[in-house]
mmCIF file with all atom_site columns, C-alpha atoms in Angstrom:
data_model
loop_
_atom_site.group_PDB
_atom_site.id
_atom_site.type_symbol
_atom_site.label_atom_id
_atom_site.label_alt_id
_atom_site.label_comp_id
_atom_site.label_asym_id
_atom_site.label_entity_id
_atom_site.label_seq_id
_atom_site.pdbx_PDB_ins_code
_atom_site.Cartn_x
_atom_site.Cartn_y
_atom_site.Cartn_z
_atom_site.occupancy
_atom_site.B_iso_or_equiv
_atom_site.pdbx_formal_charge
_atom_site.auth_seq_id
_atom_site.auth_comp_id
_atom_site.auth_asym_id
_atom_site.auth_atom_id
_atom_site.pdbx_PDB_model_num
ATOM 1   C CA . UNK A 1 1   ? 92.759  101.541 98.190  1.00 45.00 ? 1   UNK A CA 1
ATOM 2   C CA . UNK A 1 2   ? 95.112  104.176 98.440  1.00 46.00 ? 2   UNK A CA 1
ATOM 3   C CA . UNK A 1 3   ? 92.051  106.185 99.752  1.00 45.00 ? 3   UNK A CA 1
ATOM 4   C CA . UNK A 1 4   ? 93.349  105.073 103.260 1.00 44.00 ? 4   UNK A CA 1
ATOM 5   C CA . UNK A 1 5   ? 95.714  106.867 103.080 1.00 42.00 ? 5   UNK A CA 1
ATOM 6   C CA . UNK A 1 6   ? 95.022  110.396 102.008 1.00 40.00 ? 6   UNK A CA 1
ATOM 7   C CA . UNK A 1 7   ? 94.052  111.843 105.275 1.00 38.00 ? 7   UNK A CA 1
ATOM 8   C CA . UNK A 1 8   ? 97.100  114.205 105.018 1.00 32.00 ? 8   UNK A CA 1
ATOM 9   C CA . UNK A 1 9   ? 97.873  114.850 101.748 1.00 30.00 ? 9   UNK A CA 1
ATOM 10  C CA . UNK A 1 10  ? 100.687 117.503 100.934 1.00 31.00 ? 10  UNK A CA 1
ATOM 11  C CA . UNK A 1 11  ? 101.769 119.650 97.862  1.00 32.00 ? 11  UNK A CA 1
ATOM 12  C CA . UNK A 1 12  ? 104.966 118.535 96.232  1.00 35.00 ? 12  UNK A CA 1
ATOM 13  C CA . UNK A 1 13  ? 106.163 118.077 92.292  1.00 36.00 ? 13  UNK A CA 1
ATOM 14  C CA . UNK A 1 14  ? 105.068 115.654 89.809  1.00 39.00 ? 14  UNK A CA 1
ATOM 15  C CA . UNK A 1 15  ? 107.916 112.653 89.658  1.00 45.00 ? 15  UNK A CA 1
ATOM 16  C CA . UNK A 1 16  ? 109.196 111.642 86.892  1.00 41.00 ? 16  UNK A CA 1
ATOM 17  C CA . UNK A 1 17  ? 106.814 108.805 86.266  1.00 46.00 ? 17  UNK A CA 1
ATOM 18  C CA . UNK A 1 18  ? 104.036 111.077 85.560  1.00 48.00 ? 18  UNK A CA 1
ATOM 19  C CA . UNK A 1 19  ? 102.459 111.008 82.165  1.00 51.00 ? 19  UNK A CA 1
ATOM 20  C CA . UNK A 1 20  ? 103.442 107.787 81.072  1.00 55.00 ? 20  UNK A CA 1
ATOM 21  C CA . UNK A 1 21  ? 101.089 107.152 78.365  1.00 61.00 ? 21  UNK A CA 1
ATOM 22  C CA . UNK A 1 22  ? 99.547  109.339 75.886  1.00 64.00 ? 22  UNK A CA 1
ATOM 23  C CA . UNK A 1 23  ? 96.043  109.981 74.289  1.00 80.00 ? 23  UNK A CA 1
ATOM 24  C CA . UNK A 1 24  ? 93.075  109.386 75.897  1.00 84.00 ? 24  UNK A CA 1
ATOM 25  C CA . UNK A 1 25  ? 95.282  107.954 79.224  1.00 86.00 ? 25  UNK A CA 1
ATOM 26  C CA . UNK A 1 26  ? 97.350  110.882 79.078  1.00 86.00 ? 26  UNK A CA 1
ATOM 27  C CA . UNK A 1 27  ? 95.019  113.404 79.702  1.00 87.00 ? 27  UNK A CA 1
ATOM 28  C CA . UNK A 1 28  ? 92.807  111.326 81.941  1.00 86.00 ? 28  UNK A CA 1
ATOM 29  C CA . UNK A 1 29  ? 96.638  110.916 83.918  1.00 85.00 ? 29  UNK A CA 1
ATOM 30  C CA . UNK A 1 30  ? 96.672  115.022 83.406  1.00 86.00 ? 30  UNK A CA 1
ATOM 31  C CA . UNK A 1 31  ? 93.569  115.503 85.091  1.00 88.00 ? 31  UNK A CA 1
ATOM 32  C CA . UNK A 1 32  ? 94.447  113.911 88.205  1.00 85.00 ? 32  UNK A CA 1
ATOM 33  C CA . UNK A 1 33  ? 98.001  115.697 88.590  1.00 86.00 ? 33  UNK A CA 1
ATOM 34  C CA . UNK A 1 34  ? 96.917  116.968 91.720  1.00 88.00 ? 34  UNK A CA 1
ATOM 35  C CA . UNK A 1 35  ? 95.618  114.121 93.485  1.00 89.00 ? 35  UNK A CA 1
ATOM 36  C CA . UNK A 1 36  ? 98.804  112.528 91.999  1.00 88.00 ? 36  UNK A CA 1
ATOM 37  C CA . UNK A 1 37  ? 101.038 115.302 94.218  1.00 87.00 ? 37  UNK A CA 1
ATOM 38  C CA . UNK A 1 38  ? 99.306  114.674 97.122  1.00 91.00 ? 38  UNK A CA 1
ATOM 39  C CA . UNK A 1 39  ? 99.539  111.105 96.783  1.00 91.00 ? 39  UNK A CA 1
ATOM 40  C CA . UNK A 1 40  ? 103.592 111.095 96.392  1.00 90.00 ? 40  UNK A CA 1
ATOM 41  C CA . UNK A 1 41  ? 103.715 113.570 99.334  1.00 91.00 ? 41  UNK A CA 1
ATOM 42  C CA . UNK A 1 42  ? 101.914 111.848 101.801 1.00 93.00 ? 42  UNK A CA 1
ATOM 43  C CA . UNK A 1 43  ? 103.823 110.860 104.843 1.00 93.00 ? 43  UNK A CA 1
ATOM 44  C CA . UNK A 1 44  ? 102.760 107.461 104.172 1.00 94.00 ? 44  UNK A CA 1
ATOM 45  C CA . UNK A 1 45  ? 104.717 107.086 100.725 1.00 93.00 ? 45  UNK A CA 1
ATOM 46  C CA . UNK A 1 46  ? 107.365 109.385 102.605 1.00 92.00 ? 46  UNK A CA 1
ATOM 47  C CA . UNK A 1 47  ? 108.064 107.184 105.176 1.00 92.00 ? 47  UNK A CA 1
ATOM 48  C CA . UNK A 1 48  ? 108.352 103.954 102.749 1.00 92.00 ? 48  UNK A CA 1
ATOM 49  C CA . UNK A 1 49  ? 110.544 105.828 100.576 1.00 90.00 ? 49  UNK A CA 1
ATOM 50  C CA . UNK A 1 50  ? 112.942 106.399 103.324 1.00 88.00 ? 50  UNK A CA 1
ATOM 51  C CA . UNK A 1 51  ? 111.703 103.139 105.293 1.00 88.00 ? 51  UNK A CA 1
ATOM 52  C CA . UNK A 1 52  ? 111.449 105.335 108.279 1.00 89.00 ? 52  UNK A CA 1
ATOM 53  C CA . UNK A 1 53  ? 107.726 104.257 108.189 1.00 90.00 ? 53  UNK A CA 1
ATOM 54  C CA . UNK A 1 54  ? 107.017 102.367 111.566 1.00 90.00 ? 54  UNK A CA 1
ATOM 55  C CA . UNK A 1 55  ? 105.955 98.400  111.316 1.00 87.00 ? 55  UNK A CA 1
ATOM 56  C CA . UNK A 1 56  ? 102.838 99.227  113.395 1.00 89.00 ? 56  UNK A CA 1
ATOM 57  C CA . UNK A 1 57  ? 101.539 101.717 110.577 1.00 91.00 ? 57  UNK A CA 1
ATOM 58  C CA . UNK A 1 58  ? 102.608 99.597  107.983 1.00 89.00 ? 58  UNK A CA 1
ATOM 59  C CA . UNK A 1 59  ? 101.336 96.128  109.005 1.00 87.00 ? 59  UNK A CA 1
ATOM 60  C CA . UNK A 1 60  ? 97.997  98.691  110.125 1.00 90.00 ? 60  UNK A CA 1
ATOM 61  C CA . UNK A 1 61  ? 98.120  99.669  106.136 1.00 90.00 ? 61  UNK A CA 1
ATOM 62  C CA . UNK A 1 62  ? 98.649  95.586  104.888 1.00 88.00 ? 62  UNK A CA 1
ATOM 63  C CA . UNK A 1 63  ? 95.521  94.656  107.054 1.00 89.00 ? 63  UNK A CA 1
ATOM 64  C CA . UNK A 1 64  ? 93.724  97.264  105.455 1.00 91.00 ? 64  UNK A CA 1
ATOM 65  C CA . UNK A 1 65  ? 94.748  96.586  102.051 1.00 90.00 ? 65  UNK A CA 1
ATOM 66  C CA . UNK A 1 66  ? 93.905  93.004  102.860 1.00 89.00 ? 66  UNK A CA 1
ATOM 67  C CA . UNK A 1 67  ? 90.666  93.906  103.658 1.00 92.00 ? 67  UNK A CA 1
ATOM 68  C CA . UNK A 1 68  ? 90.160  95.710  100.368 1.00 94.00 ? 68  UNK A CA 1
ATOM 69  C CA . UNK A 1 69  ? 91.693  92.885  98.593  1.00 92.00 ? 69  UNK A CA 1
ATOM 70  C CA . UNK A 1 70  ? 88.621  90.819  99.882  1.00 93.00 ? 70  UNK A CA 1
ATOM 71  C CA . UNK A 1 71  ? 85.861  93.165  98.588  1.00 96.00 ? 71  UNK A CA 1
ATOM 72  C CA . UNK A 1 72  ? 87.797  94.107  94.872  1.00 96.00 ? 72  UNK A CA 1
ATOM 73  C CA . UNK A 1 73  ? 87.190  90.099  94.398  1.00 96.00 ? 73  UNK A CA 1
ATOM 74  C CA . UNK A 1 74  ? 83.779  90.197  94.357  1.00 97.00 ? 74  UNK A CA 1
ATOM 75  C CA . UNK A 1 75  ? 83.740  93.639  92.785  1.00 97.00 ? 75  UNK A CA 1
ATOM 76  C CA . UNK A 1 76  ? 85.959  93.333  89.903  1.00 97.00 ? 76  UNK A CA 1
ATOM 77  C CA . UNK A 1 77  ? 84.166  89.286  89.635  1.00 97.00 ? 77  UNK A CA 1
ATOM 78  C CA . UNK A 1 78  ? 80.779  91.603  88.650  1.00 98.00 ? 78  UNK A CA 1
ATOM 79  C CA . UNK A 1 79  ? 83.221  93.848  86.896  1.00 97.00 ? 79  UNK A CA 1
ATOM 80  C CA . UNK A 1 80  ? 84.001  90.661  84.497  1.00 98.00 ? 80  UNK A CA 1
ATOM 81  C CA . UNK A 1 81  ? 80.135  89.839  83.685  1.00 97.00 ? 81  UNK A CA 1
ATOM 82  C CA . UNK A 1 82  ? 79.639  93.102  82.752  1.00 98.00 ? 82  UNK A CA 1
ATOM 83  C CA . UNK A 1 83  ? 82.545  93.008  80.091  1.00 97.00 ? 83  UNK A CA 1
ATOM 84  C CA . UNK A 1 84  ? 82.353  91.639  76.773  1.00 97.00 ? 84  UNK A CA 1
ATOM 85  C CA . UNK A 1 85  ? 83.842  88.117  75.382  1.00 96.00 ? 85  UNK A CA 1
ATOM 86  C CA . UNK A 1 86  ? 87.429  89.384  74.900  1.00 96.00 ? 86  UNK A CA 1
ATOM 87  C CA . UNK A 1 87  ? 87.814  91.366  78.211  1.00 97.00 ? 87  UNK A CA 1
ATOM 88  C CA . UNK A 1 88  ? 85.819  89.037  80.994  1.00 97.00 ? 88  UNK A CA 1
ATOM 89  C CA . UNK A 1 89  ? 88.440  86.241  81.119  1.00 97.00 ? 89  UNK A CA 1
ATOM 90  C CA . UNK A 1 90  ? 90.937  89.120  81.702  1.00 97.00 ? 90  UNK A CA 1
ATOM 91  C CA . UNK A 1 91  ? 88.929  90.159  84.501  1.00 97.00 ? 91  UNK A CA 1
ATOM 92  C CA . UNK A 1 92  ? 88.278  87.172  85.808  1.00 97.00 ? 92  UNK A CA 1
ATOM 93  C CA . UNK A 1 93  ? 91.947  86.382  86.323  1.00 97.00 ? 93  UNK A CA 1
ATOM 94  C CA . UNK A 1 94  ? 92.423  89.421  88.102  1.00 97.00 ? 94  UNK A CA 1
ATOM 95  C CA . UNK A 1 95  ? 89.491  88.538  90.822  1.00 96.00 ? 95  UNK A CA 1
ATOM 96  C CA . UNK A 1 96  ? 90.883  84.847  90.785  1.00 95.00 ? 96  UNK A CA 1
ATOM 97  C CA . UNK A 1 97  ? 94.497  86.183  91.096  1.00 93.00 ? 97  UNK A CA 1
ATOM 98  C CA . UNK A 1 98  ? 93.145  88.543  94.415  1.00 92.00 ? 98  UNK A CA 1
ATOM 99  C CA . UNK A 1 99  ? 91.397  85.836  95.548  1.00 92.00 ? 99  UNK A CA 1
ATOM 100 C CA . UNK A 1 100 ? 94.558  83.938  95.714  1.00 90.00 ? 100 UNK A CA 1
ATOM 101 C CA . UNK A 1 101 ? 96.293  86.450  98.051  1.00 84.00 ? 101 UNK A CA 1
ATOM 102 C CA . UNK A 1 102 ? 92.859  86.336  100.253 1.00 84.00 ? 102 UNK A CA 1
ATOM 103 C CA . UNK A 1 103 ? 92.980  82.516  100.388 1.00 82.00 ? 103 UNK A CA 1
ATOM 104 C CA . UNK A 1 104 ? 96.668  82.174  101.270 1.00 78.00 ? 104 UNK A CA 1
ATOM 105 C CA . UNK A 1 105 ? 98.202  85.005  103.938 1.00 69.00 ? 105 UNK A CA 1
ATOM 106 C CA . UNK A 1 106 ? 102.312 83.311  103.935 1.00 63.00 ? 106 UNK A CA 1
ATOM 107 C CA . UNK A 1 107 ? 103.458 86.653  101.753 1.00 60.00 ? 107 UNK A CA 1
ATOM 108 C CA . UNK A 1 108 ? 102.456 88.668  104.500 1.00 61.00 ? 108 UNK A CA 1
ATOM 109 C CA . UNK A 1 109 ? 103.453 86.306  107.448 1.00 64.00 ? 109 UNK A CA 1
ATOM 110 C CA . UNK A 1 110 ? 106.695 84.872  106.129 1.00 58.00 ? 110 UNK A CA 1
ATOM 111 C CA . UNK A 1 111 ? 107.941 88.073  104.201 1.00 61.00 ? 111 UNK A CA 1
ATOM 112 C CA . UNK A 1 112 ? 106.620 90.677  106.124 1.00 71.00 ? 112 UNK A CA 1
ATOM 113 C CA . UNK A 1 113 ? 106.767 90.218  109.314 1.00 71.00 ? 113 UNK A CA 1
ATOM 114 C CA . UNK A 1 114 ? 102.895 90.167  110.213 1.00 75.00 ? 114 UNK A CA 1
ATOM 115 C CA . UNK A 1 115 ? 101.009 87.095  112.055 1.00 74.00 ? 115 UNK A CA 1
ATOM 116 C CA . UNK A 1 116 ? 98.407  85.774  109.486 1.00 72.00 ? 116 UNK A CA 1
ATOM 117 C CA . UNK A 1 117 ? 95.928  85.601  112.904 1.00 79.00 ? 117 UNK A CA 1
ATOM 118 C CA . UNK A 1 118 ? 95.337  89.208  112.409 1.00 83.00 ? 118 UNK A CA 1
ATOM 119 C CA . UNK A 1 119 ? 93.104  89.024  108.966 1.00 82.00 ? 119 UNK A CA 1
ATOM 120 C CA . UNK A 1 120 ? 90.462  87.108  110.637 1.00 81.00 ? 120 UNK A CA 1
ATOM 121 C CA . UNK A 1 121 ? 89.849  89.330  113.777 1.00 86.00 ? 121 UNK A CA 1
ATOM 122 C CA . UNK A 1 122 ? 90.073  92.903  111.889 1.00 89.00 ? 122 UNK A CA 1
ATOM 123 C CA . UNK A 1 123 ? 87.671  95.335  110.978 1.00 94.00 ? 123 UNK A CA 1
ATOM 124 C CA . UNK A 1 124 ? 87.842  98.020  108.257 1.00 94.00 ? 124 UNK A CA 1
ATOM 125 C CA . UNK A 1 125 ? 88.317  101.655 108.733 1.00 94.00 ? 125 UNK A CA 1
ATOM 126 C CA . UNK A 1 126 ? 85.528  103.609 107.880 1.00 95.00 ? 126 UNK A CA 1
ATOM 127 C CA . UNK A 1 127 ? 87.943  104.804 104.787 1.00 93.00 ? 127 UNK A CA 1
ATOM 128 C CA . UNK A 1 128 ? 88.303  101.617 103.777 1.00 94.00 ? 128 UNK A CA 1
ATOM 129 C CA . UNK A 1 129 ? 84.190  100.724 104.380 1.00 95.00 ? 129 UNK A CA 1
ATOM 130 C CA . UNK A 1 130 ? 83.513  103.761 102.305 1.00 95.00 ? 130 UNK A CA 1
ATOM 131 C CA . UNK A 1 131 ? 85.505  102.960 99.489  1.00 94.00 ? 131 UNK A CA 1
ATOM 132 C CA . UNK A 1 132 ? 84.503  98.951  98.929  1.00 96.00 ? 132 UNK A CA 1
ATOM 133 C CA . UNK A 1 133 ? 81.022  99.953  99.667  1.00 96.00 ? 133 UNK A CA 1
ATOM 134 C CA . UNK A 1 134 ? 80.961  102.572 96.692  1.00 96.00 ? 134 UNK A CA 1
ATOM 135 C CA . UNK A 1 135 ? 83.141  100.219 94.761  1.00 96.00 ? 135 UNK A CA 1
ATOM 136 C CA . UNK A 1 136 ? 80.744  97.599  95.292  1.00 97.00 ? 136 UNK A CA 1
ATOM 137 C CA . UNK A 1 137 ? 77.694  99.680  94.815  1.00 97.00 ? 137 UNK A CA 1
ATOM 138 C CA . UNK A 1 138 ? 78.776  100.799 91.648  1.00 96.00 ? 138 UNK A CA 1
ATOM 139 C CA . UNK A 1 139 ? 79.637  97.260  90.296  1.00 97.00 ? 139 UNK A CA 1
ATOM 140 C CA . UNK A 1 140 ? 76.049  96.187  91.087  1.00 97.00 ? 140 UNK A CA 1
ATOM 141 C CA . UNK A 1 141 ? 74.322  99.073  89.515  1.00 97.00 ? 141 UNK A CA 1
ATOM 142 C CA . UNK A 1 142 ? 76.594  100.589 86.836  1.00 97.00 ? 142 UNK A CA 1
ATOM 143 C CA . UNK A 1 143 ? 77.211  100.224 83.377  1.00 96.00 ? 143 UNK A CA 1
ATOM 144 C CA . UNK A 1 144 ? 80.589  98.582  82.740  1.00 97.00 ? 144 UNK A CA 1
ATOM 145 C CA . UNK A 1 145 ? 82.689  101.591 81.429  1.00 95.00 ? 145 UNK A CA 1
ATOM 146 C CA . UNK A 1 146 ? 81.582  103.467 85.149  1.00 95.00 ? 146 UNK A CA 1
ATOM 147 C CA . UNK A 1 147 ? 82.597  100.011 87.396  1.00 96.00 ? 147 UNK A CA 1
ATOM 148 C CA . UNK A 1 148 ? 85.997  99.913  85.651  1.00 96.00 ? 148 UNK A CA 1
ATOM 149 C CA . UNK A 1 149 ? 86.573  103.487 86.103  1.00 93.00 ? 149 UNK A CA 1
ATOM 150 C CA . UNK A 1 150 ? 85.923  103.192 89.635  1.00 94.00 ? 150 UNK A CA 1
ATOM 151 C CA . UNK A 1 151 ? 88.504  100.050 89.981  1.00 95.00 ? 151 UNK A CA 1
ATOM 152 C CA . UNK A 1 152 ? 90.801  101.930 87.498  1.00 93.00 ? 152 UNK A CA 1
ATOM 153 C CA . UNK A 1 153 ? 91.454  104.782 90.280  1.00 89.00 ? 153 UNK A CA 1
ATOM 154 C CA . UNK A 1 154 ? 93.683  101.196 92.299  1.00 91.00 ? 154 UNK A CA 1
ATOM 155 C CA . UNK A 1 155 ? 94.703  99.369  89.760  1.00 93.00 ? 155 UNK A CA 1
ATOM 156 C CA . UNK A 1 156 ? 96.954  102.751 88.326  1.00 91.00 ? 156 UNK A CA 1
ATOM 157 C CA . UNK A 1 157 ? 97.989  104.345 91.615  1.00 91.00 ? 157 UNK A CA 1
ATOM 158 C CA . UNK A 1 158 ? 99.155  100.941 92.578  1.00 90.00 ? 158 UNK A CA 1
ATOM 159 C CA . UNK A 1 159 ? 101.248 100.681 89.357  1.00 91.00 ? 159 UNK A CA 1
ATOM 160 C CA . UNK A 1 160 ? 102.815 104.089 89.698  1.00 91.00 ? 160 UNK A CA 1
ATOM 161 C CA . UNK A 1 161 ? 103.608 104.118 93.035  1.00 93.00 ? 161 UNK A CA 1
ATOM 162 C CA . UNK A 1 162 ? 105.274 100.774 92.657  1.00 91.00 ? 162 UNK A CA 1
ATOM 163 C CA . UNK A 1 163 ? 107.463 102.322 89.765  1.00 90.00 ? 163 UNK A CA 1
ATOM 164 C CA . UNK A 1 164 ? 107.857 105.496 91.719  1.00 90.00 ? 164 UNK A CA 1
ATOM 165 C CA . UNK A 1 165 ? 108.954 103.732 94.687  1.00 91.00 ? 165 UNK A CA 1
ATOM 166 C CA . UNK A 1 166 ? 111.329 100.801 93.080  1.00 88.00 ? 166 UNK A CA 1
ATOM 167 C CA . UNK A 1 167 ? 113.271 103.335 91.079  1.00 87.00 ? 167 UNK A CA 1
ATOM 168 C CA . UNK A 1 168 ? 114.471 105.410 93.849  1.00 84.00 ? 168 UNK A CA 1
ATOM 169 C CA . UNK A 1 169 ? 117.945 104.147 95.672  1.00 74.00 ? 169 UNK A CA 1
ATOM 170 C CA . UNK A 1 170 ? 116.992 104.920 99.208  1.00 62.00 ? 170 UNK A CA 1
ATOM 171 C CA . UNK A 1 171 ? 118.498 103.937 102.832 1.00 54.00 ? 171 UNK A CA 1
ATOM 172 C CA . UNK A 1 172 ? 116.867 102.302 105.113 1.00 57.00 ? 172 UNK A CA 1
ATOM 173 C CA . UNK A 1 173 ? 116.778 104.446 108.991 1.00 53.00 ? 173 UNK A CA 1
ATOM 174 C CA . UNK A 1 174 ? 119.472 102.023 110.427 1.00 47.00 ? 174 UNK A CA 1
ATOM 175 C CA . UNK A 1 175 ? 121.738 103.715 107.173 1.00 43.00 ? 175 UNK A CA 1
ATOM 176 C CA . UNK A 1 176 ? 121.910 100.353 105.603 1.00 43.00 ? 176 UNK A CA 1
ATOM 177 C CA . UNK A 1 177 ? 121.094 99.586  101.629 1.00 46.00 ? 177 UNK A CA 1
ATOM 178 C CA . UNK A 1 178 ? 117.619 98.351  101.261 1.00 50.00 ? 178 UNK A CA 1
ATOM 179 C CA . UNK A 1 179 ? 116.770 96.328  98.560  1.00 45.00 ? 179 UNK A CA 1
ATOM 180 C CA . UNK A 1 180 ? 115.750 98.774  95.304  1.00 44.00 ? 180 UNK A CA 1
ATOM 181 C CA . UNK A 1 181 ? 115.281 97.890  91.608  1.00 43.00 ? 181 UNK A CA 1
ATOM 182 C CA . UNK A 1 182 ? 118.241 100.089 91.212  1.00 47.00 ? 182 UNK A CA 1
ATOM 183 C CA . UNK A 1 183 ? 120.527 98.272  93.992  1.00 49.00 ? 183 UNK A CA 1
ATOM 184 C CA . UNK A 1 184 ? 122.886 95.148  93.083  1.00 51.00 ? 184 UNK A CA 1
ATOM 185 C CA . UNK A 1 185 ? 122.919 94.688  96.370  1.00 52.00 ? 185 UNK A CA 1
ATOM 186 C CA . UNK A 1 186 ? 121.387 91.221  98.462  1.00 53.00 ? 186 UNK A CA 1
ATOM 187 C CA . UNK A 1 187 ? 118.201 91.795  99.352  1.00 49.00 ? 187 UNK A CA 1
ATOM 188 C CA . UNK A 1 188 ? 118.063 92.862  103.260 1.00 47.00 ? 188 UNK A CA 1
ATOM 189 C CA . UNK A 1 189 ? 115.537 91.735  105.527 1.00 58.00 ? 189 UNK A CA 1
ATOM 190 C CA . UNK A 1 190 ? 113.112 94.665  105.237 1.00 79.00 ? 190 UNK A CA 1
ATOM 191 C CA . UNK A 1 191 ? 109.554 94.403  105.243 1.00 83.00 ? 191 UNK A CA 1
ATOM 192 C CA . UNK A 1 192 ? 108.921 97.820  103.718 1.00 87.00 ? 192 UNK A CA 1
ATOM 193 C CA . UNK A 1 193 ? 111.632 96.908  100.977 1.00 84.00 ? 193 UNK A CA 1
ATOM 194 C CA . UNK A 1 194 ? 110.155 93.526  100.453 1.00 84.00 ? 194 UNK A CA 1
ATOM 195 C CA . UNK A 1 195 ? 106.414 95.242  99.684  1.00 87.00 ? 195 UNK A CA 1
ATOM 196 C CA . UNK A 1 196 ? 108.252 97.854  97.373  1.00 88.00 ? 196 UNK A CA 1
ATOM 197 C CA . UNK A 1 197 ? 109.788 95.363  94.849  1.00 86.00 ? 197 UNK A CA 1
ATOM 198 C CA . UNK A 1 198 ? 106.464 92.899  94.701  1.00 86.00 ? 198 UNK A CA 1
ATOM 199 C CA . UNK A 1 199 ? 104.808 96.689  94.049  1.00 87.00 ? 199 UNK A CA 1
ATOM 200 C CA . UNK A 1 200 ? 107.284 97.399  90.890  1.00 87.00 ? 200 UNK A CA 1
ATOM 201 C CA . UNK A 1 201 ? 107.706 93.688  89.673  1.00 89.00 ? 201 UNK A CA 1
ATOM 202 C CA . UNK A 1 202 ? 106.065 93.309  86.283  1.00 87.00 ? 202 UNK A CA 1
ATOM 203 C CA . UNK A 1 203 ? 104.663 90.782  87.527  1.00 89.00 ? 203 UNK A CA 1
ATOM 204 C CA . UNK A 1 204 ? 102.471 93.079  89.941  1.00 89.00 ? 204 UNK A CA 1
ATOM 205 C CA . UNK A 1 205 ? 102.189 95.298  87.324  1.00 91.00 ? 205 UNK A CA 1
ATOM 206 C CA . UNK A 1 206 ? 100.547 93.195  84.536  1.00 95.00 ? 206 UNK A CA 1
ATOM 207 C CA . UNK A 1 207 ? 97.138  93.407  85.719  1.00 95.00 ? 207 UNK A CA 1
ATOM 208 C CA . UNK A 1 208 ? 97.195  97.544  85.852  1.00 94.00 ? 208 UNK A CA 1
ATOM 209 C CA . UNK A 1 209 ? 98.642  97.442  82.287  1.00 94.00 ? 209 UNK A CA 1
ATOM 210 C CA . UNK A 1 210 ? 95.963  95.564  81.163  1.00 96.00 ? 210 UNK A CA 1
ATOM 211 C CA . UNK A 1 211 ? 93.159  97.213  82.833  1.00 95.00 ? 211 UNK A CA 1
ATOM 212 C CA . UNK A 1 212 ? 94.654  100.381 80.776  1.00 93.00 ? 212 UNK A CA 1
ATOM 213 C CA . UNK A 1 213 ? 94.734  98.264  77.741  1.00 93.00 ? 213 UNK A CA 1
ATOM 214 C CA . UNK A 1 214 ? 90.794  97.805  78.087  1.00 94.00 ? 214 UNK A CA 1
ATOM 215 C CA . UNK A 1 215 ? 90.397  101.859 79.008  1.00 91.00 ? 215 UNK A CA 1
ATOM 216 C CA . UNK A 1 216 ? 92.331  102.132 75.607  1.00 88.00 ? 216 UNK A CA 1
ATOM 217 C CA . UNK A 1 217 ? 89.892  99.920  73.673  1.00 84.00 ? 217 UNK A CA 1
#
């Protein structure tokens, strides 16, 4: 879902995160270096790096996301009963797991600042509609090893960025420690840090690593 977000896409250097696996992921991870620099570049990751990112564009960005959330349950659902005995129940969990954040908005209400009321009236952006429609499209009518391709493009930028954005001991605007995987600090009341260590928890990380375990396989 990261799609949203590439409207302005810059040059800038691989992070340290890049290649982290090796074989077959590695060089599928090599092949999308660029994509990868553009992605760490954008003003979007920029500005939640340095928190200077405004609430309006990033509550705009969690409605979005939401949105995408909604269709990636039904997509990665036909993803599962296209998989075989050991990988569907994996699958499954993940759509059941989304379908949990769908069902109950308080994360984004009570954590981040953003009134629940919003889900119900919004509409995608026509980045958004193009991506779930193509992921969606390709779930009904592909074999499996094309629909989890297509979902594998979320499920890893999600992962790195979360890594990429958790390891790096930033300031918030107002000069004041955010909350960072690398801070000992209390955790301040900032939306944008709240988002960044639910991102790079291993706990939001598990599904990605085993969607990679199943490219592996």
């Amino acid at each position: 879902s990261f799609s949203i977000l590439m409207d302005l896409a810059l040059p800038a250097p691989l992070s340290s995160s890049s290649k982290p696996h090796s074989g077959f992921l590695c060089d599928l991870w090599t092949s999308v270096a660029p994509v990868w620099q553009d992605i760490l570049a954008h003003p979007f990751i920029c500005g939640l790096a340095d928190r200077s990112l405004s609430l309006d564009r990033f509550h705009y960005y969690l409605v979005q996301d939401y949105l995408y959330i909604v269709e990636a349950v039904r997509g990665i659902s036909l993803l599962s009963k296209k998989a075989n005995e050991r990988h569907a129940p994996i699958l499954m969990k993940h759509s059941q797991n989304l379908e949990a954040i769908v069902l109950d908005k308080s994360l984004l209400h009570f954590r981040l600042g953003l009134d629940g009321s919003v889900f119900d009236k919004a509409s995608p952006s026509s980045h958004c509609l193009h991506y779930t429609t193509h992921l969606i499209e390709t779930a009904n009518t592909k074999p499996f090893h094309e629909v989890l391709g297509a979902f594998l493009a979320c499920y890893w930028t999600y992962l790195e960025i979360g890594k990429h954005l958790s390891s790096l001991p930033v300031k918030c605007s107002s000069g004041t420690q955010c909350l960072s995987s690398t801070s000992t600090s209390p955790p301040a009341p900032c939306p944008l840090s709240l988002w960044i260590a639910d991102q790079g928890s291993v706990e939001s990380g598990e599904p990605a690593q085993e969607a990679l375990q199943i490219v592996e396989e």
